[in-house]
PDB file of C-alpha atoms in Angstrom:
ATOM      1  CA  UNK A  12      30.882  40.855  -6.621  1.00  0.00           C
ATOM      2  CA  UNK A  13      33.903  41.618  -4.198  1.00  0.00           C
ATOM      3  CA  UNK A  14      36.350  43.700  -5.347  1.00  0.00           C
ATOM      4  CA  UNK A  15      38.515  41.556  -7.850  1.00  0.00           C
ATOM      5  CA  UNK A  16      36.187  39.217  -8.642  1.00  0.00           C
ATOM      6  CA  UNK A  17      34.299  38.750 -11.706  1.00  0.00           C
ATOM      7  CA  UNK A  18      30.498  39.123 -11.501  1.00  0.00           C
ATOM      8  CA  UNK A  19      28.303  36.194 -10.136  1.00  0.00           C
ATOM      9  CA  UNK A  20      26.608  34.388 -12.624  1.00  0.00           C
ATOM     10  CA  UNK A  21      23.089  33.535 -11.877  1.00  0.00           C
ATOM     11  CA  UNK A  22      22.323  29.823 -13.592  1.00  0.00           C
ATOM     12  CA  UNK A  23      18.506  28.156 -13.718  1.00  0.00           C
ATOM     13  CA  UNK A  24      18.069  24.817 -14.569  1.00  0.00           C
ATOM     14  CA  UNK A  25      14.750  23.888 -15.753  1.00  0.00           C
ATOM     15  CA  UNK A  26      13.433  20.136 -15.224  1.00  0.00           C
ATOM     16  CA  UNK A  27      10.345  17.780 -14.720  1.00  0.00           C
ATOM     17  CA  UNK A  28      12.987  15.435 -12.225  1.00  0.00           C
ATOM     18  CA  UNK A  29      12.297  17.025  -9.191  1.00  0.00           C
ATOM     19  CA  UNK A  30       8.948  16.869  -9.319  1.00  0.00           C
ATOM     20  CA  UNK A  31       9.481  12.879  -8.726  1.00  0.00           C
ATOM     21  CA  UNK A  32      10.735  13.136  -5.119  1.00  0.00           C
ATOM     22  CA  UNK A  33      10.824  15.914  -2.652  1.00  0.00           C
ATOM     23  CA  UNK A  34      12.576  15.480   0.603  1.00  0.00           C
ATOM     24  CA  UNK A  35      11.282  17.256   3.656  1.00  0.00           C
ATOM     25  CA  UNK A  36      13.136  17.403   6.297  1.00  0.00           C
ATOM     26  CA  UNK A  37      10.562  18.232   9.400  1.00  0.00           C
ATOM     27  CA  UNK A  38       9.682  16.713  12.624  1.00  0.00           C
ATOM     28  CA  UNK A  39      13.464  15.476  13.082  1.00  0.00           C
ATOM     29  CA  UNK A  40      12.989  13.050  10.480  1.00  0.00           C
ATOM     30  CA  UNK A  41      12.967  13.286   6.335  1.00  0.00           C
ATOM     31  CA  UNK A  42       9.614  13.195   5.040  1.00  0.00           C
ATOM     32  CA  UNK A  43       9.667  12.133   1.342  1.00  0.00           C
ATOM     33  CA  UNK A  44       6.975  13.103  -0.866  1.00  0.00           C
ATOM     34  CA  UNK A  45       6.562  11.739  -4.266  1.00  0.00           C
ATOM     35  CA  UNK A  46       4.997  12.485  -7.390  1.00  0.00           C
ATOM     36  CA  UNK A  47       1.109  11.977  -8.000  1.00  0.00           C
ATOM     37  CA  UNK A  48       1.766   9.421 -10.667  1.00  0.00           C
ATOM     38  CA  UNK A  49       3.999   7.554  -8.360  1.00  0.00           C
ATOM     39  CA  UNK A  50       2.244   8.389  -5.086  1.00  0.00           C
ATOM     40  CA  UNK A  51       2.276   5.471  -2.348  1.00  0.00           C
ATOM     41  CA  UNK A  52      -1.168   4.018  -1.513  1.00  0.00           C
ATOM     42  CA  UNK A  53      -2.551   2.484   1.854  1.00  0.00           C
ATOM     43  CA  UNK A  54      -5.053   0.353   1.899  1.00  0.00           C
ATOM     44  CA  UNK A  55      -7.113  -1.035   5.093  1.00  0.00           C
ATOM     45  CA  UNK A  56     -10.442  -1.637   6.907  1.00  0.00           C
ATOM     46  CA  UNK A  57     -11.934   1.448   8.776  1.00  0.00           C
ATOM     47  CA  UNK A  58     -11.471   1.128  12.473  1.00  0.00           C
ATOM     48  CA  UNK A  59     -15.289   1.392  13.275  1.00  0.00           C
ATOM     49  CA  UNK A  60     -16.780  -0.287  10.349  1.00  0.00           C
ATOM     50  CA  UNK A  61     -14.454  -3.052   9.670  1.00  0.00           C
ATOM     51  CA  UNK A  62     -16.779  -4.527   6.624  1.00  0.00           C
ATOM     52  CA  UNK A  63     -15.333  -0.396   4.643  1.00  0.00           C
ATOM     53  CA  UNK A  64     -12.358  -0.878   3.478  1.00  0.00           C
ATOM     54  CA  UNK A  65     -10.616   2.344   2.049  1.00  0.00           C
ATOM     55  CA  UNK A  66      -7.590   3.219   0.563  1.00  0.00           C
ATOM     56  CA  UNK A  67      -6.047   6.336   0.468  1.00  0.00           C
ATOM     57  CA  UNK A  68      -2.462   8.442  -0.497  1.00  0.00           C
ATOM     58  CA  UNK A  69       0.147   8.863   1.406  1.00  0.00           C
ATOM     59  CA  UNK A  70       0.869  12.778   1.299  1.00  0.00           C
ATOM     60  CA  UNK A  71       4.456  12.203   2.432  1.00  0.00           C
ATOM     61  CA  UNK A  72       6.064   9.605   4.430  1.00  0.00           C
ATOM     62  CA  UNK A  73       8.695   8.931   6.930  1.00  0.00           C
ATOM     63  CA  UNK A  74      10.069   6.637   8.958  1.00  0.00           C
ATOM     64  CA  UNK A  75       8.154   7.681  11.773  1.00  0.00           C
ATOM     65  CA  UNK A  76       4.878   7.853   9.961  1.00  0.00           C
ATOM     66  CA  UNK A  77       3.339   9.367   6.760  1.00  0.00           C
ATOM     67  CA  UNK A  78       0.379  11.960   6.061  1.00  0.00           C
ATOM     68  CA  UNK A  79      -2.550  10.625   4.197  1.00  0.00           C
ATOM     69  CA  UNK A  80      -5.038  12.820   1.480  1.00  0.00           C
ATOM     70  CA  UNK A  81      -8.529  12.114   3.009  1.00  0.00           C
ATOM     71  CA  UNK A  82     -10.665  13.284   0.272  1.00  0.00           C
ATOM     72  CA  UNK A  83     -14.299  14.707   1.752  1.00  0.00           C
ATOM     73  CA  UNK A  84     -16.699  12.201   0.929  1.00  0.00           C
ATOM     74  CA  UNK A  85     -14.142   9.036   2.644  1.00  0.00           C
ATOM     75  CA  UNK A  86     -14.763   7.767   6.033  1.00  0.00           C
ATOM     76  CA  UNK A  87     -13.766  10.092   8.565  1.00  0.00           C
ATOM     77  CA  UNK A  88     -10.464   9.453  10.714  1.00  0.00           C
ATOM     78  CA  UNK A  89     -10.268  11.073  14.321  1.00  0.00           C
ATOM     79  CA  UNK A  90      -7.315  11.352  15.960  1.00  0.00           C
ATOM     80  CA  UNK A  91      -6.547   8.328  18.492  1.00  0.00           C
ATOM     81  CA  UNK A  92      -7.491   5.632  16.189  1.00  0.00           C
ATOM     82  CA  UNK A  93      -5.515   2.721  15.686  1.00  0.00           C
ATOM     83  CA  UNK A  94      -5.568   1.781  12.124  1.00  0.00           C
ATOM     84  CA  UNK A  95      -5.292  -2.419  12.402  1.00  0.00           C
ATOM     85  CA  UNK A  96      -3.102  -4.286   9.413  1.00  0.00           C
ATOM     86  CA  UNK A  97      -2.529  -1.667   7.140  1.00  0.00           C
ATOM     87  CA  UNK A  98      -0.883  -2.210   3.784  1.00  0.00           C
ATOM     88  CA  UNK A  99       1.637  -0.066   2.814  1.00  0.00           C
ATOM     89  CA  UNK A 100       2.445   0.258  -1.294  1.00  0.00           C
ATOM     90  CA  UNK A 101       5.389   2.803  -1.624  1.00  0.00           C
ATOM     91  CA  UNK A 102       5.478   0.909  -5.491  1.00  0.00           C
ATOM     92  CA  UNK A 103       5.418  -2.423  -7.437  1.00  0.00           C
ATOM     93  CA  UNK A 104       8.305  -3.760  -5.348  1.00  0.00           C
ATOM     94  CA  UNK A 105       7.892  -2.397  -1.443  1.00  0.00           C
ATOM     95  CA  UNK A 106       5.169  -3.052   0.345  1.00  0.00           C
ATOM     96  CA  UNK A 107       4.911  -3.831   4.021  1.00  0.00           C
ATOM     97  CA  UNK A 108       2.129  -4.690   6.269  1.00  0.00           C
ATOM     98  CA  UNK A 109       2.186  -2.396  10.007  1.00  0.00           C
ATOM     99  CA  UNK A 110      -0.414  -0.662  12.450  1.00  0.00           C
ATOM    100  CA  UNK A 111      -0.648   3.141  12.693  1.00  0.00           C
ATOM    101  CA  UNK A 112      -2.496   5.597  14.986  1.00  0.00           C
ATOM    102  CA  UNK A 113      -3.790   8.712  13.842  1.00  0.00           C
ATOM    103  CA  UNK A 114      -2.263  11.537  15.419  1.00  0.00           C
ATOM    104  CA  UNK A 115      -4.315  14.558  13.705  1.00  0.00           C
ATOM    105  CA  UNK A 116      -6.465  15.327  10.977  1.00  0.00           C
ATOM    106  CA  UNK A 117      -6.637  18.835   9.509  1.00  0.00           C
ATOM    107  CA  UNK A 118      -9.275  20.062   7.224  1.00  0.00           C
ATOM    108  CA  UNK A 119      -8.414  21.444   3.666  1.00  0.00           C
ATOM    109  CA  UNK A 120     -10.541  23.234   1.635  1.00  0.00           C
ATOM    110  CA  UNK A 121     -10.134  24.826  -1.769  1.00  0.00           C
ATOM    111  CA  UNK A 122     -10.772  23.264  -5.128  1.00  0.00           C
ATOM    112  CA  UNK A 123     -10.107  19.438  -3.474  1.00  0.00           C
ATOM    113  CA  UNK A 124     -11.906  19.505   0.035  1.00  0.00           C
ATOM    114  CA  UNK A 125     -10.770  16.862   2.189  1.00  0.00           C
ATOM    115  CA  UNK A 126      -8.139  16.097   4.975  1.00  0.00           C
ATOM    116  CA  UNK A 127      -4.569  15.711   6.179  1.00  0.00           C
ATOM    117  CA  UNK A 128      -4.551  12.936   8.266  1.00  0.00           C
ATOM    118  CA  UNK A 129      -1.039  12.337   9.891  1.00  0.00           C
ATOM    119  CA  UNK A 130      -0.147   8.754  11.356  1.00  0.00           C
ATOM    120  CA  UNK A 131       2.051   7.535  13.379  1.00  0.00           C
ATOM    121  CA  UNK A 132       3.596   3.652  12.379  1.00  0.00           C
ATOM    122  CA  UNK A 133       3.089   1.106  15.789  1.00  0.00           C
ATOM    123  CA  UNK A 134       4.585  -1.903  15.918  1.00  0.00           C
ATOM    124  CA  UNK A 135       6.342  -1.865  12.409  1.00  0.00           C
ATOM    125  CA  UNK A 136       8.515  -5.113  12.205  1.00  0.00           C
ATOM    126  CA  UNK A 137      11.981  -5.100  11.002  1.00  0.00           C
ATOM    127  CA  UNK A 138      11.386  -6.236   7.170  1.00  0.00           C
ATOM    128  CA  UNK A 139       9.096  -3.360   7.336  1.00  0.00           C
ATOM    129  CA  UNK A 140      11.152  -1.025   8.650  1.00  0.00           C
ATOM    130  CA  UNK A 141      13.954  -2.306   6.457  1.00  0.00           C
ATOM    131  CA  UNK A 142      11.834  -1.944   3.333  1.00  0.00           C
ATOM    132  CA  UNK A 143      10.869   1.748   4.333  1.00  0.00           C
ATOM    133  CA  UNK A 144      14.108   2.533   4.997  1.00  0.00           C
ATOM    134  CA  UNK A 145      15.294   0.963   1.671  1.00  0.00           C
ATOM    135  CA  UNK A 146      12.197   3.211   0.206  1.00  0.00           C
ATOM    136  CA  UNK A 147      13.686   6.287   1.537  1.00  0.00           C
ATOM    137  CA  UNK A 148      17.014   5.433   0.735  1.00  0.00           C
ATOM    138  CA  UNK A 149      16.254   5.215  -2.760  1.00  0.00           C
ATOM    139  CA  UNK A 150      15.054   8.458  -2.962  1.00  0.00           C
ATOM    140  CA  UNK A 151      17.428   9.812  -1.261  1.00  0.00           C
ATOM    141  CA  UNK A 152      20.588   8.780  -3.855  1.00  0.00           C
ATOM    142  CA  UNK A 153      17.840   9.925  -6.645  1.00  0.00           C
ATOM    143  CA  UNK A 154      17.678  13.222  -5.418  1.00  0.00           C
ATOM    144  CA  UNK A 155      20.838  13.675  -4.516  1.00  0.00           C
ATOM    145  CA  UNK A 156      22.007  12.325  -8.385  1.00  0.00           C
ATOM    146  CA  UNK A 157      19.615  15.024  -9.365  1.00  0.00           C
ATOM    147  CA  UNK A 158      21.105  18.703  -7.452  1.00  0.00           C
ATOM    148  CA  UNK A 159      23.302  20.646  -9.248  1.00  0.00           C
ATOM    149  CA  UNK A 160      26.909  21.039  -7.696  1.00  0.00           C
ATOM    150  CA  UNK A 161      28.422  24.642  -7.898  1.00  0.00           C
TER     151      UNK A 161
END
């Protein structure tokens, strides 16, 4: 501590809260992530076999787009598809329909092979984007309610 002042207390704060939402800013835009028990789903018809239908995680999600947990044995999902009418559950009460491209999808091995897909939203009307941003929002003002201030 600087000369006349006291020593710095170091404080830790233990607790299962922010494991419900993490906030990540990247890409110029806040990527939220939530929980596995509260995890947002998306559910539509593969690109190139319509008749599949699959539904899959969202890893984290943004209002530019979201990451998806493609677990090995799904459909693959190249980068460049359009993904046609997908619906969006970020829980009971928001859900939106939109298109999305895929921009990438990474590989992940370890215990849970599969892969990061990342997607881009296209077209996303203004209820959607509303409701996302509402989504977000949300989180936001729950995390925020959650830090610590000094």
């Amino acid at each position: 501590a600087p000369p006349g002042h006291g020593p710095k207390v170091a404080r830790t704060l233990f607790s299962d809260a922010p494991e419900l939402m993490l906030m990540l800013p990247r890409r110029r835009a806040v990527r939220v992530r939530r929980s596995a028990q509260q995890t947002p789903w998306l559910h539509f018809a593969h690109p190139l076999l319509p008749e599949t239908p699959m539904t899959l995680r969202a890893i984290d999600i943004s209002t530019s787009g979201c990451g998806l947990w493609r677990p090995a044995e799904a459909l693959p999902l190249q980068p460049g598809l359009e993904l046609r009418a997908v619906e969006v559950e970020l829980d009971d009460e928001s859900i939106f329909f939109t298109d999305m491209r895929v921009q990438h999808a990474t590989p992940s091995g370890g215990p849970r092979a599969g892969t990061v897909v990342g997607c881009n939203w296209l077209r996303l009307s203004d209820p959607a984007q509303d409701t996302l941003q509402r989504w977000i929002c949300r989180g936001r003002r729950r995390r925020e309610r959650l830090q610590l201030t000094p």
